[in-house]
């Protein structure tokens, strides 16, 4: 029988998205709006398993791949996230 190759992918880590907050003083106090939803990223370990005569002969690990995460963008009133004092 010829070689049989199986491809395997395993998520090894989840990467949380970052939040960016923009203050809009014109929003009603206590208001928070999502301008862009965040997405969790992840790290994936890929490998190839090689079988001969139904038995695993060896495994070849490939480079980790990353699925980029998208940051979440929020717009909030200054009552929720007051502006930082400016340094002079």
Coordinates of C-alpha atoms in Angstrom, one line a residue:
X1 CA 0.0 0.0 0.0
X2 CA 1.2 3.6 -0.6
X3 CA 1.8 6.1 2.1
X4 CA -1.2 7.7 3.6
X5 CA -0.9 11.3 4.9
X6 CA -3.2 12.9 7.4
X7 CA -3.2 16.7 8.0
X8 CA -3.9 17.8 11.5
X9 CA -4.6 21.3 12.9
X10 CA -4.9 22.0 16.6
X11 CA -5.8 25.4 18.2
X12 CA -3.1 25.8 20.9
X13 CA -3.9 29.3 22.2
X14 CA -6.6 31.9 22.0
X15 CA -5.5 35.5 21.6
X16 CA -8.0 38.0 23.1
X17 CA -8.8 41.1 21.2
X18 CA -7.9 44.6 22.4
X19 CA -10.3 47.4 23.0
X20 CA -9.9 50.9 21.8
X21 CA -12.2 53.5 23.4
X22 CA -13.0 56.8 21.9
X23 CA -14.7 59.4 24.1
X24 CA -17.6 61.4 22.5
X25 CA -18.8 64.1 24.8
X26 CA -22.0 64.5 22.7
X27 CA -23.3 61.0 23.7
X28 CA -25.9 60.8 26.4
X29 CA -24.2 60.1 29.8
X30 CA -23.5 56.5 30.5
X31 CA -23.8 55.5 26.8
X32 CA -21.4 53.0 25.2
X33 CA -21.6 52.0 21.6
X34 CA -19.7 49.3 19.7
X35 CA -18.4 50.8 16.5
X36 CA -16.5 47.7 15.5
X37 CA -16.8 44.3 17.2
X38 CA -13.7 42.5 18.2
X39 CA -12.7 39.0 17.2
X40 CA -10.6 36.5 19.1
X41 CA -7.5 35.4 17.3
X42 CA -5.8 32.0 17.7
X43 CA -2.6 30.1 17.3
X44 CA -2.7 26.9 15.4
X45 CA -0.2 24.0 15.4
X46 CA -0.2 22.2 12.1
X47 CA 1.3 18.7 11.5
X48 CA 1.3 15.9 9.0
X49 CA 1.0 12.3 10.1
X50 CA 2.5 9.7 7.7
X51 CA 1.2 6.1 7.7
X52 CA 2.5 3.1 6.0
X53 CA 0.6 -0.2 6.1
X54 CA -1.9 1.3 8.5
X55 CA 0.7 2.2 11.1
X56 CA 1.9 5.7 12.0
X57 CA 5.5 6.0 10.9
X58 CA 6.3 9.6 11.7
X59 CA 4.8 13.1 12.3
X60 CA 6.1 16.2 10.8
X61 CA 5.4 19.4 12.7
X62 CA 4.9 22.5 10.6
X63 CA 5.1 26.1 11.6
X64 CA 2.6 27.6 13.9
X65 CA 0.1 29.8 12.2
X66 CA -1.7 32.8 13.6
X67 CA -5.2 34.0 12.9
X68 CA -5.1 37.7 13.6
X69 CA -7.5 39.2 16.0
X70 CA -9.6 42.3 15.2
X71 CA -9.6 45.0 17.9
X72 CA -12.9 46.1 19.3
X73 CA -13.7 49.8 18.9
X74 CA -16.0 51.5 21.4
X75 CA -17.5 55.0 21.5
X76 CA -18.4 56.1 25.0
X77 CA -19.7 59.3 26.7
X78 CA -17.2 61.2 28.8
X79 CA -19.3 60.3 31.9
X80 CA -18.2 56.6 31.4
X81 CA -14.6 57.3 30.3
X82 CA -13.6 60.8 31.3
X83 CA -10.8 62.3 29.4
X84 CA -7.3 62.1 30.9
X85 CA -6.0 65.4 32.2
X86 CA -3.6 67.0 29.8
X87 CA 0.0 67.5 31.0
X88 CA 1.6 70.8 30.3

